[in-house]
């Protein structure tokens, strides 16, 4: 029987990202996807610099960038149009090597991820294949799926299975986890339009209309795409509000029918849920299967891509026999609190939009708006996991090397020591670990300064394992770089 290192269930953005990263590390990967094509309707419209950095590792950042729109920030207004809060977002290239925020069209990204997969022969993509059974046998997982192209049930096996199978996850049922409910469940009408010609008065900002009767959000998408998300009242029928006449009535404060085409109008129930368990034995969850958020922070897909970036290198090391299986325990302990915090912030924000929040309340809900508008990221740190000290589990920036290249382009999938040149003098590194000093990369000095450390050890996902201010501390930190040397296989195509 065929035998895979990892079976990824679901080929949405989380599954595609994970399959790319595992594939780049040389693992034998199976992707099972029920549908024949990517979900064609727009969902996510925003991603952040951390996600762009992961797309850089995959090799699609330069392709998606021209298809994005920049985002000056978010404004909150009341029913009379008075500005309650202006939340500008940083402009220009930030410390991660990319802009803080991008507006995009999710089908564009999914197409690029799928096209790029052709370069990874060790990743086997099987669409129209519906998984219906997994059995953790201790040494491996047995899978059974229906290949709907030929109506045949197929048995296969993998060392690990990751359920990137969305909100109605089958793998979540096999894990038998409960979901923590953060209390937000609302129907919102999502209307995507394509303008017939530019309409500058709509503006570049995202706007939250804090109007108690009908809270709404406006988002400027790339090109001529514009989105409105509007609450559906409890007594309104979900079907009736999606009828074109009703949709145009709701859009009338901003748009006339002759100004745009309706791409779609659909009612979604936005939830705020986090799975209590993200792993059981050889089964894992990632993406919407283990967390669902209201879209006010634009972070649902971003969280799934962060899950993939956290999990891939741990699975790669374990599958390659370079790390103990216990490393995999850190996936849930690190990722769950981070995803939880984003959702809690989105719920707070949603509550305020609904209740016509005051400027003070809005500022309290949005710590990053509180005089820290130039912060690169509102990202909470990882939960407890591998690494030690107060400076473990923080996302490190991406310095530019002296020749202009970004650090991750040189040292993809590897542990990296970034150190002050004096501190690094005479240092012997474990095999496979890269060294970036402030001498070879002057730009690194500012990144170290920002963290308040003379040296850091970075994991392959570019979170810090910890920091050091002396050679002794650095040696002790390097000793934590897992017992086996880290030298993940980088295929030639990179
Ligand atoms: C209106 C709206 C706006 C949003 N805005 C944003 C935003 O601005 N920014 C952001 O980051 N996120 C946003 N999101 C959230 C984002 O779209 C989702 O979080 C993201 O698409 C989830 O990706 P995923 O890969 O985890 O799951 P999905 O995209 O749902 O993919 C799961 C896949 O698994 C497949 N599958 C399921 N079960 C099986 C099975 N048994 N066998 C085989 N295949 C199976 C499904 O067919 C599907 O293709 C928004 C969502 C909505 C609805």
Coordinates of C-alpha atoms and ligand atoms in Angstrom, one line a residue:
X1 CA 0.0 0.0 0.0
X2 CA 1.2 3.5 -0.7
X3 CA 2.5 5.3 2.4
X4 CA 2.8 9.0 2.9
X5 CA 4.5 11.1 5.5
X6 CA 1.6 13.5 5.8
X7 CA -1.9 13.4 4.5
X8 CA -3.4 16.9 4.3
X9 CA -7.2 16.9 4.1
X10 CA -8.6 20.0 2.3
X11 CA -7.0 22.1 -0.4
X12 CA -8.1 25.5 0.8
X13 CA -5.5 28.1 1.6
X14 CA -4.5 26.3 4.8
X15 CA -4.1 22.9 3.2
X16 CA -2.3 24.4 0.1
X17 CA 0.1 26.3 2.3
X18 CA 0.9 23.3 4.5
X19 CA 1.4 21.1 1.5
X20 CA 3.8 23.5 -0.1
X21 CA 5.9 23.9 3.0
X22 CA 6.0 20.1 3.7
X23 CA 6.7 19.4 0.1
X24 CA 9.6 21.9 0.1
X25 CA 11.1 20.0 3.0
X26 CA 11.1 16.9 0.9
X27 CA 8.2 15.0 2.6
X28 CA 5.9 12.7 0.7
X29 CA 2.6 14.5 1.0
X30 CA -0.9 13.5 -0.1
X31 CA -3.6 16.2 -0.4
X32 CA -7.2 15.0 -0.5
X33 CA -9.9 17.5 -1.7
X34 CA -13.5 16.8 -2.2
X35 CA -14.2 19.6 -4.7
X36 CA -12.8 19.7 -8.3
X37 CA -11.7 23.4 -8.1
X38 CA -10.9 26.1 -5.6
X39 CA -13.9 27.8 -3.9
X40 CA -14.7 30.4 -6.6
X41 CA -16.4 33.1 -4.5
X42 CA -14.4 35.7 -2.6
X43 CA -14.1 35.2 1.1
X44 CA -10.9 36.6 2.6
X45 CA -10.0 40.1 1.4
X46 CA -7.1 41.0 3.7
X47 CA -3.9 39.4 4.8
X48 CA -0.9 40.7 6.7
X49 CA 2.9 40.9 6.4
X50 CA 3.4 37.6 8.3
X51 CA 1.3 35.8 5.7
X52 CA 3.1 37.5 2.9
X53 CA 6.3 36.3 4.4
X54 CA 5.0 32.7 4.3
X55 CA 4.0 33.3 0.7
X56 CA 7.5 34.4 0.0
X57 CA 8.8 31.0 1.2
X58 CA 6.4 29.3 -1.1
X59 CA 7.5 31.5 -4.0
X60 CA 4.2 33.3 -4.8
X61 CA 4.7 36.6 -3.0
X62 CA 5.9 38.4 -6.1
X63 CA 3.0 37.0 -8.1
X64 CA 0.3 38.0 -5.7
X65 CA 1.7 41.4 -4.8
X66 CA 0.7 43.1 -8.1
X67 CA -2.8 41.7 -7.6
X68 CA -3.2 43.4 -4.2
X69 CA -4.3 46.9 -3.1
X70 CA -2.8 48.9 -0.3
X71 CA -4.6 49.7 2.8
X72 CA -4.3 53.1 4.7
X73 CA -6.3 51.9 7.7
X74 CA -9.7 51.6 9.2
X75 CA -12.2 54.3 10.2
X76 CA -15.1 54.0 12.6
X77 CA -18.0 56.4 12.0
X78 CA -21.4 56.8 13.7
X79 CA -24.9 56.9 12.1
X80 CA -24.4 60.6 11.2
X81 CA -21.1 60.0 9.5
X82 CA -19.0 61.5 12.4
X83 CA -15.6 60.0 12.7
X84 CA -15.3 58.0 16.0
X85 CA -11.8 56.7 15.5
X86 CA -9.2 56.8 12.8
X87 CA -7.0 53.7 13.0
X88 CA -4.2 54.3 10.5
X89 CA -2.1 51.3 9.6
X90 CA 1.6 51.5 8.8
X91 CA 2.5 52.3 5.2
X92 CA 5.7 51.3 3.4
X93 CA 7.8 48.2 3.8
X94 CA 7.9 47.1 7.5
X95 CA 10.3 45.0 9.6
X96 CA 9.0 41.7 8.2
X97 CA 10.2 42.7 4.7
X98 CA 6.6 43.3 3.5
X99 CA 3.8 45.8 4.0
X100 CA 1.7 45.5 7.1
X101 CA -1.5 44.8 5.2
X102 CA -2.7 43.7 1.8
X103 CA -6.1 43.7 0.2
X104 CA -6.6 40.8 -2.2
X105 CA -9.0 38.5 -3.9
X106 CA -8.9 35.0 -2.3
X107 CA -9.4 33.1 -5.6
X108 CA -6.3 34.8 -7.0
X109 CA -4.2 33.5 -4.2
X110 CA -5.7 30.0 -4.3
X111 CA -5.0 29.8 -8.1
X112 CA -1.4 30.9 -7.6
X113 CA -0.9 28.3 -4.8
X114 CA -2.3 25.6 -6.9
X115 CA -0.3 26.5 -10.0
X116 CA 2.9 26.6 -8.1
X117 CA 2.3 23.1 -6.7
X118 CA 3.2 21.6 -10.0
X119 CA 6.9 22.2 -9.1
X120 CA 6.6 19.7 -6.2
X121 CA 6.5 16.2 -7.5
X122 CA 6.5 14.7 -4.0
X123 CA 3.1 16.4 -3.3
X124 CA 0.3 14.3 -4.7
X125 CA -2.9 16.3 -5.1
X126 CA -6.1 14.3 -5.5
X127 CA -9.2 16.4 -6.1
X128 CA -12.7 15.1 -6.1
X129 CA -11.6 12.7 -3.4
X130 CA -13.8 12.7 -0.3
X131 CA -12.3 11.4 2.8
X132 CA -14.7 9.6 5.1
X133 CA -12.7 7.5 7.5
X134 CA -9.4 7.8 9.4
X135 CA -8.1 5.3 12.0
X136 CA -5.1 6.1 14.1
X137 CA -3.3 2.7 14.2
X138 CA -0.5 3.9 16.5
X139 CA 2.3 3.6 14.0
X140 CA 0.4 5.3 11.2
X141 CA -3.0 6.5 10.2
X142 CA -5.2 4.4 7.8
X143 CA -7.4 6.6 5.5
X144 CA -10.3 5.7 3.3
X145 CA -11.7 8.0 0.7
X146 CA -14.0 7.9 -2.2
X147 CA -12.4 8.9 -5.5
X148 CA -15.5 10.5 -7.0
X149 CA -14.0 10.6 -10.5
X150 CA -14.4 6.9 -10.8
X151 CA -16.8 6.1 -7.9
X152 CA -14.2 3.9 -6.1
X153 CA -13.2 3.7 -2.4
X154 CA -9.5 3.9 -2.0
X155 CA -7.4 2.9 1.1
X156 CA -4.1 4.6 1.9
X157 CA -2.0 5.5 4.9
X158 CA 0.2 8.3 6.3
X159 CA 2.3 8.9 9.3
X160 CA 0.3 12.0 10.2
X161 CA -3.0 13.5 9.1
X162 CA -3.8 17.2 9.2
X163 CA -7.4 18.2 8.9
X164 CA -7.4 21.5 6.9
X165 CA -10.9 20.6 6.1
X166 CA -12.7 23.8 7.0
X167 CA -15.4 24.7 9.4
X168 CA -17.3 21.4 9.0
X169 CA -14.2 19.4 9.6
X170 CA -14.4 15.6 9.5
X171 CA -11.0 15.3 11.2
X172 CA -12.3 17.4 14.1
X173 CA -15.1 14.8 14.6
X174 CA -12.5 12.0 14.7
X175 CA -10.5 14.0 17.3
X176 CA -13.8 14.4 19.2
X177 CA -12.9 17.8 20.5
X178 CA -15.3 20.3 21.8
X179 CA -15.3 23.9 20.7
X180 CA -14.8 26.9 23.0
X181 CA -17.5 29.4 22.1
X182 CA -16.5 33.1 22.4
X183 CA -20.1 34.2 22.1
X184 CA -20.3 35.9 18.7
X185 CA -22.8 34.3 16.3
X186 CA -24.4 36.8 13.8
X187 CA -25.8 36.8 10.4
X188 CA -24.2 39.2 8.0
X189 CA -24.9 39.9 4.4
X190 CA -21.7 40.0 2.4
X191 CA -22.0 41.9 -0.9
X192 CA -19.2 41.8 -3.4
X193 CA -19.4 44.4 -6.2
X194 CA -17.2 45.3 -9.2
X195 CA -17.4 49.0 -10.0
X196 CA -18.0 49.9 -13.7
X197 CA -15.4 52.7 -13.2
X198 CA -13.4 54.1 -10.3
X199 CA -15.5 55.9 -7.7
X200 CA -12.9 57.7 -5.6
X201 CA -15.4 59.1 -3.1
X202 CA -15.8 55.6 -1.6
X203 CA -12.3 56.0 -0.3
X204 CA -9.4 53.8 0.3
X205 CA -10.0 53.1 4.0
X206 CA -12.0 50.3 5.4
X207 CA -15.0 51.9 7.2
X208 CA -16.9 50.4 10.1
X209 CA -20.4 52.0 10.3
X210 CA -21.2 51.8 14.0
X211 CA -24.9 52.2 13.4
X212 CA -27.1 50.4 16.0
X213 CA -29.9 49.6 13.6
X214 CA -27.7 48.3 10.8
X215 CA -24.0 48.0 11.6
X216 CA -22.0 47.6 8.4
X217 CA -18.4 47.4 7.0
X218 CA -17.1 48.8 3.8
X219 CA -13.8 47.3 2.4
X220 CA -11.9 48.5 -0.6
X221 CA -10.7 45.5 -2.5
X222 CA -8.1 45.3 -5.3
X223 CA -8.8 46.8 -8.7
X224 CA -12.5 47.8 -8.9
X225 CA -13.7 45.3 -6.3
X226 CA -15.6 46.7 -3.4
X227 CA -17.2 44.9 -0.5
X228 CA -20.0 45.7 2.0
X229 CA -20.8 43.5 5.0
X230 CA -24.1 44.4 6.5
X231 CA -25.9 42.9 9.5
X232 CA -29.1 41.0 9.0
X233 CA -31.8 41.8 11.5
X234 CA -33.2 38.9 13.5
X235 CA -36.6 39.2 11.8
X236 CA -35.2 39.3 8.3
X237 CA -35.2 36.3 6.0
X238 CA -31.7 35.3 4.8
X239 CA -32.9 34.5 1.4
X240 CA -35.0 37.7 1.0
X241 CA -32.1 40.0 1.9
X242 CA -30.0 38.5 -1.0
X243 CA -32.5 39.5 -3.7
X244 CA -31.0 42.1 -6.0
X245 CA -33.7 44.7 -5.3
X246 CA -33.1 44.4 -1.5
X247 CA -29.3 44.4 -2.0
X248 CA -29.4 47.6 -4.0
X249 CA -31.7 49.2 -1.4
X250 CA -29.1 48.3 1.3
X251 CA -26.3 49.6 -0.9
X252 CA -28.1 52.9 -1.8
X253 CA -26.2 55.1 0.7
X254 CA -23.0 54.3 -1.3
X255 CA -23.8 52.9 -4.8
X256 CA -26.3 53.0 -7.6
X257 CA -27.1 50.0 -9.7
X258 CA -25.7 51.6 -12.8
X259 CA -22.3 52.1 -11.1
X260 CA -21.4 48.5 -10.4
X261 CA -22.1 44.8 -11.0
X262 CA -23.1 42.6 -8.2
X263 CA -20.7 39.8 -8.1
X264 CA -22.5 38.0 -5.3
X265 CA -24.5 38.5 -2.2
X266 CA -24.6 35.8 0.4
X267 CA -25.6 35.6 4.1
X268 CA -22.9 34.1 6.3
X269 CA -23.3 33.3 10.0
X270 CA -20.1 34.5 11.6
X271 CA -18.9 32.4 14.5
X272 CA -16.3 32.7 17.1
X273 CA -15.1 29.2 18.0
X274 CA -11.8 27.6 19.0
X275 CA -11.3 23.9 19.2
X276 CA -10.3 22.7 22.7
X277 CA -8.0 20.0 21.2
X278 CA -5.9 20.6 18.1
X279 CA -4.3 17.2 18.1
X280 CA -5.1 13.7 19.1
X281 CA -2.3 11.1 18.5
X282 CA -1.4 11.3 14.8
X283 CA -4.4 13.6 13.9
X284 CA -4.0 17.4 13.8
X285 CA -6.3 20.3 13.0
X286 CA -5.3 23.5 11.2
X287 CA -7.2 26.5 9.8
X288 CA -11.0 26.9 10.0
X289 CA -11.3 23.3 11.2
X290 CA -10.0 24.5 14.6
X291 CA -10.9 28.2 14.7
X292 CA -13.5 30.4 13.2
X293 CA -13.6 34.2 13.7
X294 CA -15.9 37.1 12.8
X295 CA -14.1 38.8 9.9
X296 CA -13.7 42.2 11.5
X297 CA -9.9 41.8 11.9
X298 CA -9.5 40.0 8.5
X299 CA -7.6 37.2 10.3
X300 CA -9.4 33.9 9.6
X301 CA -7.2 32.7 6.7
X302 CA -4.2 34.4 8.2
X303 CA -4.6 32.3 11.3
X304 CA -4.8 29.1 9.1
X305 CA -1.6 30.1 7.3
X306 CA 0.1 30.7 10.7
X307 CA -1.0 27.3 11.8
X308 CA 0.7 25.8 8.7
X309 CA 3.9 27.7 9.3
X310 CA 4.1 26.6 12.9
X311 CA 3.3 22.9 12.1
X312 CA 5.2 22.2 8.9
X313 CA 8.8 22.2 10.2
X314 CA 7.9 20.3 13.3
X315 CA 6.3 17.5 11.2
X316 CA 9.3 17.6 8.8
X317 CA 11.8 17.2 11.6
X318 CA 9.8 14.4 13.3
X319 CA 9.1 12.5 10.0
X320 CA 12.8 12.8 9.1
X321 CA 13.8 11.3 12.4
X322 CA 15.6 14.5 13.5
X323 CA 13.4 15.4 16.4
X324 CA 11.4 13.6 19.1
X325 CA 7.6 13.3 18.5
X326 CA 7.0 15.4 21.6
X327 CA 8.0 18.4 19.6
X328 CA 4.5 18.1 18.0
X329 CA 2.9 18.9 21.4
X330 CA 4.1 22.5 21.1
X331 CA 1.9 23.1 18.0
X332 CA -1.4 23.4 20.0
X333 CA 0.2 25.0 23.0
X334 CA 1.8 27.7 20.9
X335 CA -0.9 28.3 18.3
X336 CA -4.1 28.0 20.3
X337 CA -3.6 31.1 22.6
X338 CA -2.5 33.2 19.6
X339 CA -5.5 32.3 17.5
X340 CA -7.8 32.7 20.6
X341 CA -6.5 36.3 21.2
X342 CA -7.1 37.3 17.6
X343 CA -10.7 36.0 17.8
X344 CA -11.3 37.6 21.2
X345 CA -10.2 41.0 19.7
X346 CA -12.5 40.5 16.6
X347 CA -15.4 39.7 18.9
X348 CA -14.8 42.8 21.0
X349 CA -14.6 44.9 17.9
X350 CA -17.8 43.3 16.5
X351 CA -19.6 44.1 19.7
X352 CA -18.5 47.7 19.5
X353 CA -19.5 48.1 15.9
X354 CA -22.9 46.7 16.9
X355 CA -23.4 49.0 19.9
X356 CA -22.1 52.3 18.3
X357 CA -19.0 52.2 20.4
X358 CA -17.4 55.4 21.7
X359 CA -13.9 56.4 20.7
X360 CA -12.7 55.4 24.2
X361 CA -14.3 52.0 24.0
X362 CA -13.0 51.5 20.5
X363 CA -9.5 52.3 21.6
X364 CA -9.7 49.9 24.5
X365 CA -10.8 47.1 22.0
X366 CA -8.0 47.9 19.6
X367 CA -4.7 48.1 21.6
X368 CA -2.8 48.8 18.4
X369 CA -4.9 52.0 17.8
X370 CA -3.9 53.3 21.2
X371 CA -1.1 55.6 20.1
X372 CA 0.7 52.7 18.4
X373 CA -0.6 53.2 14.9
X374 CA 2.8 52.6 13.4
X375 CA 3.1 49.2 15.0
X376 CA 4.0 46.7 12.3
X377 CA 1.7 44.1 13.7
X378 CA -1.0 43.7 16.3
X379 CA 0.1 40.1 16.6
X380 CA -0.1 38.5 20.0
X381 CA 2.8 36.3 20.9
X382 CA 2.7 32.5 20.7
X383 CA 1.6 30.5 23.7
X384 CA 4.1 28.5 25.8
X385 CA 6.0 26.0 23.7
X386 CA 9.6 25.4 22.8
X387 CA 12.3 27.9 23.7
X388 CA 12.9 29.7 26.9
X389 CA 12.8 33.2 28.5
X390 CA 10.6 36.2 28.0
X391 CA 11.8 36.7 24.4
X392 CA 10.8 33.2 23.2
X393 CA 7.9 32.9 20.8
X394 CA 8.1 36.4 19.3
X395 CA 8.0 36.9 15.5
X396 CA 11.3 38.3 14.4
X397 CA 11.7 40.7 11.5
X398 CA 13.4 39.9 8.2
X399 CA 16.6 41.8 7.7
X400 CA 17.9 42.6 4.2
X401 CA 21.4 41.1 3.6
X402 CA 24.2 43.4 2.4
X403 CA 23.5 42.4 -1.2
X404 CA 19.8 43.4 -0.9
X405 CA 18.3 39.9 -0.6
X406 CA 15.8 39.2 2.1
X407 CA 17.2 36.8 4.8
X408 CA 14.5 34.1 4.4
X409 CA 15.4 33.8 0.7
X410 CA 18.8 32.5 1.7
X411 CA 18.0 30.4 4.8
X412 CA 14.6 28.9 4.1
X413 CA 13.4 26.2 6.5
X414 CA 16.5 26.4 8.7
X415 CA 17.2 27.6 12.2
X416 CA 19.2 30.9 12.1
X417 CA 21.3 32.6 14.7
X418 CA 21.2 36.4 14.3
X419 CA 23.9 38.0 16.3
X420 CA 26.0 41.0 17.0
X421 CA 29.3 40.4 15.2
X422 CA 31.4 40.6 18.4
X423 CA 29.2 38.1 20.2
X424 CA 29.3 35.7 17.3
X425 CA 33.2 35.8 17.0
X426 CA 34.6 32.3 17.3
X427 CA 31.2 30.7 17.6
X428 CA 30.7 27.1 16.4
X429 CA 27.3 26.4 15.1
X430 CA 25.4 23.1 15.0
X431 CA 25.3 21.5 11.6
X432 CA 22.7 23.1 9.3
X433 CA 22.2 26.2 11.4
X434 CA 22.8 29.5 9.6
X435 CA 24.5 32.5 11.1
X436 CA 23.6 36.1 10.2
X437 CA 25.9 38.6 11.9
X438 CA 25.5 42.4 12.0
X439 CA 28.8 42.5 10.0
X440 CA 27.5 40.5 7.1
X441 CA 24.0 42.0 7.4
X442 CA 24.1 45.6 9.0
X443 CA 20.3 45.7 8.7
X444 CA 20.1 42.9 11.4
X445 CA 21.3 45.4 14.1
X446 CA 18.0 47.3 14.0
X447 CA 16.0 44.1 14.3
X448 CA 18.1 43.0 17.4
X449 CA 17.7 46.4 18.9
X450 CA 13.9 46.3 18.5
X451 CA 13.9 43.1 20.5
X452 CA 16.4 44.4 23.0
X453 CA 18.9 41.5 22.5
X454 CA 22.4 41.0 21.2
X455 CA 21.6 37.7 19.6
X456 CA 18.6 35.5 18.9
X457 CA 18.0 32.0 17.7
X458 CA 15.2 31.8 15.1
X459 CA 13.2 28.8 14.4
X460 CA 12.3 27.9 10.7
X461 CA 9.0 29.8 11.2
X462 CA 11.0 32.8 12.2
X463 CA 9.7 33.0 15.8
X464 CA 12.4 33.3 18.4
X465 CA 13.6 30.3 20.3
X466 CA 15.1 32.8 22.7
X467 CA 17.6 35.6 23.0
X468 CA 21.1 36.0 24.4
X469 CA 23.4 38.9 25.5
X470 CA 26.5 36.9 26.1
X471 CA 28.3 34.0 24.4
X472 CA 27.5 31.7 27.3
X473 CA 23.8 32.5 27.0
X474 CA 24.0 32.0 23.2
X475 CA 25.7 28.6 23.6
X476 CA 23.1 27.6 26.1
X477 CA 20.4 28.7 23.7
X478 CA 21.9 26.9 20.8
X479 CA 22.0 23.7 22.8
X480 CA 18.2 23.9 22.8
X481 CA 18.1 23.7 19.0
X482 CA 16.7 20.2 19.2
X483 CA 19.1 17.3 19.9
X484 CA 19.6 16.4 16.2
X485 CA 21.2 18.9 13.8
X486 CA 18.6 20.8 11.7
X487 CA 19.2 20.5 8.0
X488 CA 16.0 20.4 6.2
X489 CA 16.2 19.4 2.6
X490 CA 15.7 22.2 0.2
X491 CA 14.7 21.0 -3.3
X492 CA 16.8 22.4 -6.1
X493 CA 13.8 24.4 -7.5
X494 CA 14.2 26.8 -4.6
Ligands
LIG1 C1 -17.2 36.8 4.2 C2 -15.8 36.3 4.7 C3 -14.8 37.2 4.8 C4 -13.5 36.8 5.2 N1 -12.5 37.7 5.2 C5 -11.3 37.3 5.6 C6 -10.2 38.2 5.5 O1 -10.3 39.3 5.1 N2 -9.0 37.7 5.9 C7 -8.8 36.5 6.4 O2 -7.6 36.1 6.7 N3 -9.8 35.6 6.4 C8 -11.0 36.0 6.0 N4 -12.1 35.1 6.0 C9 -11.9 33.7 6.4 C10 -11.2 32.8 5.4 O3 -11.9 32.9 4.1 C11 -11.1 31.4 5.9 O4 -10.6 31.4 7.2 C12 -10.3 30.5 5.0 O5 -10.8 30.4 3.7 C13 -10.2 29.1 5.6 O6 -9.3 28.3 4.9 P1 -9.1 26.8 5.2 O7 -8.2 26.3 4.2 O8 -8.8 26.6 6.6 O9 -10.6 26.2 5.0 P2 -11.5 26.1 3.6 O10 -11.1 27.2 2.7 O11 -12.9 26.0 4.0 O12 -11.0 24.8 2.9 C14 -11.4 23.5 3.4 C15 -11.4 22.5 2.3 O13 -11.5 21.2 2.8 C16 -12.3 20.5 1.9 N5 -12.9 19.3 2.6 C17 -13.7 19.3 3.7 N6 -14.0 18.1 4.1 C18 -13.3 17.2 3.2 C19 -13.3 15.8 3.2 N7 -13.9 15.0 4.0 N8 -12.5 15.3 2.2 C20 -11.9 16.1 1.3 N9 -11.9 17.4 1.3 C21 -12.6 18.0 2.3 C22 -13.3 21.5 1.4 O14 -13.9 21.1 0.2 C23 -12.5 22.7 1.3 O15 -12.0 22.9 0.0 C24 -13.3 35.5 5.6 C25 -14.4 34.6 5.5 C26 -15.6 35.0 5.0 C27 -16.7 34.0 4.9

